[in-house]
Amino acid sequence: MQHRIFLAPLRPGVSWAVAQAHWRTNHEAIMLDIPGLVGYVQDRPREDWWIHLPYLACSETWFADRDAERAAYASDWYTQQIAIDEARMFGRDEAWNSPVVNVET
């Protein structure tokens, strides 16, 4: 299983409220259609914390394996739908992502 975390800051000139609303509705809906996706979670902070956090979005994805993940992010759906939608809200150049190798609770 390939598990990844993604953190992205708010794009300059976009309000937190507008970006959060878009991320939770429009972006979530198109993200669920990425080829090969087996799991997707948006980790959502409380509204009173929005102005204190360096990132607007924290999401996690799961794919069957690294090859399935690579294929998904190389797909037309990702480049023509998801990347364009993310650019509406996120400072993509400052985004951070990493495979998750272990989760301890």
PDB file of C-alpha atoms in Angstrom:
ATOM      1  CA  MET A   1       0.000   0.000   0.000  1.00  0.00           C
ATOM      2  CA  GLN A   2       1.290   3.474  -0.907  1.00  0.00           C
ATOM      3  CA  HIS A   3       0.207   6.113   1.639  1.00  0.00           C
ATOM      4  CA  ARG A   4       1.104   9.790   1.106  1.00  0.00           C
ATOM      5  CA  ILE A   5       0.510  13.023   3.012  1.00  0.00           C
ATOM      6  CA  PHE A   6       0.143  16.384   1.245  1.00  0.00           C
ATOM      7  CA  LEU A   7       0.354  19.811   2.884  1.00  0.00           C
ATOM      8  CA  ALA A   8      -0.329  23.004   0.948  1.00  0.00           C
ATOM      9  CA  PRO A   9      -0.437  26.660   1.949  1.00  0.00           C
ATOM     10  CA  LEU A  10      -3.141  29.069   0.932  1.00  0.00           C
ATOM     11  CA  ARG A  11      -2.552  30.837  -2.376  1.00  0.00           C
ATOM     12  CA  PRO A  12      -1.959  34.582  -1.934  1.00  0.00           C
ATOM     13  CA  GLY A  13      -5.082  36.635  -2.526  1.00  0.00           C
ATOM     14  CA  VAL A  14      -7.519  33.831  -1.674  1.00  0.00           C
ATOM     15  CA  SER A  15      -9.475  33.961   1.596  1.00  0.00           C
ATOM     16  CA  TRP A  16      -9.280  31.055   4.014  1.00  0.00           C
ATOM     17  CA  ALA A  17     -13.059  30.676   4.092  1.00  0.00           C
ATOM     18  CA  VAL A  18     -13.428  30.550   0.300  1.00  0.00           C
ATOM     19  CA  ALA A  19     -10.491  28.184  -0.106  1.00  0.00           C
ATOM     20  CA  GLN A  20     -11.644  25.860   2.691  1.00  0.00           C
ATOM     21  CA  ALA A  21     -15.160  25.700   1.222  1.00  0.00           C
ATOM     22  CA  HIS A  22     -13.808  24.925  -2.256  1.00  0.00           C
ATOM     23  CA  TRP A  23     -11.346  22.335  -0.944  1.00  0.00           C
ATOM     24  CA  ARG A  24     -14.041  20.529   1.047  1.00  0.00           C
ATOM     25  CA  THR A  25     -16.600  20.390  -1.754  1.00  0.00           C
ATOM     26  CA  ASN A  26     -15.314  20.817  -5.308  1.00  0.00           C
ATOM     27  CA  HIS A  27     -11.795  19.527  -4.785  1.00  0.00           C
ATOM     28  CA  GLU A  28     -12.840  16.533  -2.731  1.00  0.00           C
ATOM     29  CA  ALA A  29     -15.337  15.503  -5.408  1.00  0.00           C
ATOM     30  CA  ILE A  30     -12.798  15.519  -8.254  1.00  0.00           C
ATOM     31  CA  MET A  31     -10.061  13.953  -6.139  1.00  0.00           C
ATOM     32  CA  LEU A  32     -12.232  10.897  -5.548  1.00  0.00           C
ATOM     33  CA  ASP A  33     -12.170  10.197  -9.315  1.00  0.00           C
ATOM     34  CA  ILE A  34      -8.387   9.997  -9.691  1.00  0.00           C
ATOM     35  CA  PRO A  35      -7.491   6.663 -11.331  1.00  0.00           C
ATOM     36  CA  GLY A  36      -6.348   3.957  -8.935  1.00  0.00           C
ATOM     37  CA  LEU A  37      -7.180   5.811  -5.715  1.00  0.00           C
ATOM     38  CA  VAL A  38      -8.138   3.435  -2.896  1.00  0.00           C
ATOM     39  CA  GLY A  39      -8.379   5.978  -0.089  1.00  0.00           C
ATOM     40  CA  TYR A  40      -8.542   9.741   0.436  1.00  0.00           C
ATOM     41  CA  VAL A  41      -8.848  11.784   3.617  1.00  0.00           C
ATOM     42  CA  GLN A  42      -8.899  15.517   4.188  1.00  0.00           C
ATOM     43  CA  ASP A  43      -7.554  16.325   7.643  1.00  0.00           C
ATOM     44  CA  ARG A  44      -9.480  19.476   8.543  1.00  0.00           C
ATOM     45  CA  PRO A  45      -8.434  21.891  11.290  1.00  0.00           C
ATOM     46  CA  ARG A  46     -10.946  23.783  13.364  1.00  0.00           C
ATOM     47  CA  GLU A  47     -11.904  27.150  11.875  1.00  0.00           C
ATOM     48  CA  ASP A  48     -10.465  29.093  14.813  1.00  0.00           C
ATOM     49  CA  TRP A  49      -7.034  27.627  13.941  1.00  0.00           C
ATOM     50  CA  TRP A  50      -7.018  28.564  10.233  1.00  0.00           C
ATOM     51  CA  ILE A  51      -5.141  31.842  10.707  1.00  0.00           C
ATOM     52  CA  HIS A  52      -2.489  30.139  12.886  1.00  0.00           C
ATOM     53  CA  LEU A  53      -1.564  27.358  10.478  1.00  0.00           C
ATOM     54  CA  PRO A  54       0.984  27.586   7.661  1.00  0.00           C
ATOM     55  CA  TYR A  55      -1.060  25.155   5.548  1.00  0.00           C
ATOM     56  CA  LEU A  56      -4.602  25.358   4.214  1.00  0.00           C
ATOM     57  CA  ALA A  57      -4.782  21.688   3.333  1.00  0.00           C
ATOM     58  CA  CYS A  58      -3.593  18.462   4.825  1.00  0.00           C
ATOM     59  CA  SER A  59      -4.731  15.431   2.904  1.00  0.00           C
ATOM     60  CA  GLU A  60      -3.758  11.790   2.666  1.00  0.00           C
ATOM     61  CA  THR A  61      -4.008   9.384  -0.247  1.00  0.00           C
ATOM     62  CA  TRP A  62      -3.701   5.624  -0.575  1.00  0.00           C
ATOM     63  CA  PHE A  63      -2.934   3.648  -3.722  1.00  0.00           C
ATOM     64  CA  ALA A  64      -2.327  -0.074  -4.142  1.00  0.00           C
ATOM     65  CA  ASP A  65       1.394   0.540  -4.668  1.00  0.00           C
ATOM     66  CA  ARG A  66       3.915   3.129  -5.825  1.00  0.00           C
ATOM     67  CA  ASP A  67       3.361   2.284  -9.512  1.00  0.00           C
ATOM     68  CA  ALA A  68      -0.392   2.912  -9.181  1.00  0.00           C
ATOM     69  CA  GLU A  69       0.335   6.248  -7.488  1.00  0.00           C
ATOM     70  CA  ARG A  70       2.781   7.282 -10.229  1.00  0.00           C
ATOM     71  CA  ALA A  71       0.234   6.382 -12.920  1.00  0.00           C
ATOM     72  CA  ALA A  72      -2.485   8.383 -11.147  1.00  0.00           C
ATOM     73  CA  TYR A  73      -0.372  11.535 -10.907  1.00  0.00           C
ATOM     74  CA  ALA A  74       0.722  11.154 -14.544  1.00  0.00           C
ATOM     75  CA  SER A  75      -2.887  10.760 -15.723  1.00  0.00           C
ATOM     76  CA  ASP A  76      -4.796  13.296 -17.779  1.00  0.00           C
ATOM     77  CA  TRP A  77      -7.349  13.487 -14.937  1.00  0.00           C
ATOM     78  CA  TYR A  78      -4.670  14.690 -12.533  1.00  0.00           C
ATOM     79  CA  THR A  79      -3.046  17.210 -14.890  1.00  0.00           C
ATOM     80  CA  GLN A  80      -6.270  18.556 -16.413  1.00  0.00           C
ATOM     81  CA  GLN A  81      -8.551  18.504 -13.369  1.00  0.00           C
ATOM     82  CA  ILE A  82      -6.792  18.178 -10.040  1.00  0.00           C
ATOM     83  CA  ALA A  83      -3.634  20.241 -10.619  1.00  0.00           C
ATOM     84  CA  ILE A  84      -5.660  23.063 -12.168  1.00  0.00           C
ATOM     85  CA  ASP A  85      -8.169  22.993  -9.321  1.00  0.00           C
ATOM     86  CA  GLU A  86      -5.409  22.985  -6.697  1.00  0.00           C
ATOM     87  CA  ALA A  87      -3.860  26.071  -8.299  1.00  0.00           C
ATOM     88  CA  ARG A  88      -7.105  27.961  -7.536  1.00  0.00           C
ATOM     89  CA  MET A  89      -6.555  27.559  -3.776  1.00  0.00           C
ATOM     90  CA  PHE A  90      -3.047  26.381  -2.999  1.00  0.00           C
ATOM     91  CA  GLY A  91       0.419  27.826  -3.284  1.00  0.00           C
ATOM     92  CA  ARG A  92       1.520  24.702  -5.163  1.00  0.00           C
ATOM     93  CA  ASP A  93       5.164  25.801  -5.351  1.00  0.00           C
ATOM     94  CA  GLU A  94       5.284  25.801  -1.537  1.00  0.00           C
ATOM     95  CA  ALA A  95       3.345  22.548  -1.067  1.00  0.00           C
ATOM     96  CA  TRP A  96       4.972  19.599   0.663  1.00  0.00           C
ATOM     97  CA  ASN A  97       4.269  15.903   0.314  1.00  0.00           C
ATOM     98  CA  SER A  98       5.871  12.691   1.428  1.00  0.00           C
ATOM     99  CA  PRO A  99       5.217   8.983   1.538  1.00  0.00           C
ATOM    100  CA  VAL A 100       4.051   7.850   4.956  1.00  0.00           C
ATOM    101  CA  VAL A 101       6.088   4.891   6.115  1.00  0.00           C
ATOM    102  CA  ASN A 102       4.594   4.326   9.545  1.00  0.00           C
ATOM    103  CA  VAL A 103       1.573   5.526  11.510  1.00  0.00           C
ATOM    104  CA  GLU A 104       1.578   5.282  15.290  1.00  0.00           C
ATOM    105  CA  THR A 105      -1.434   6.232  17.391  1.00  0.00           C
TER     106      THR A 105
END
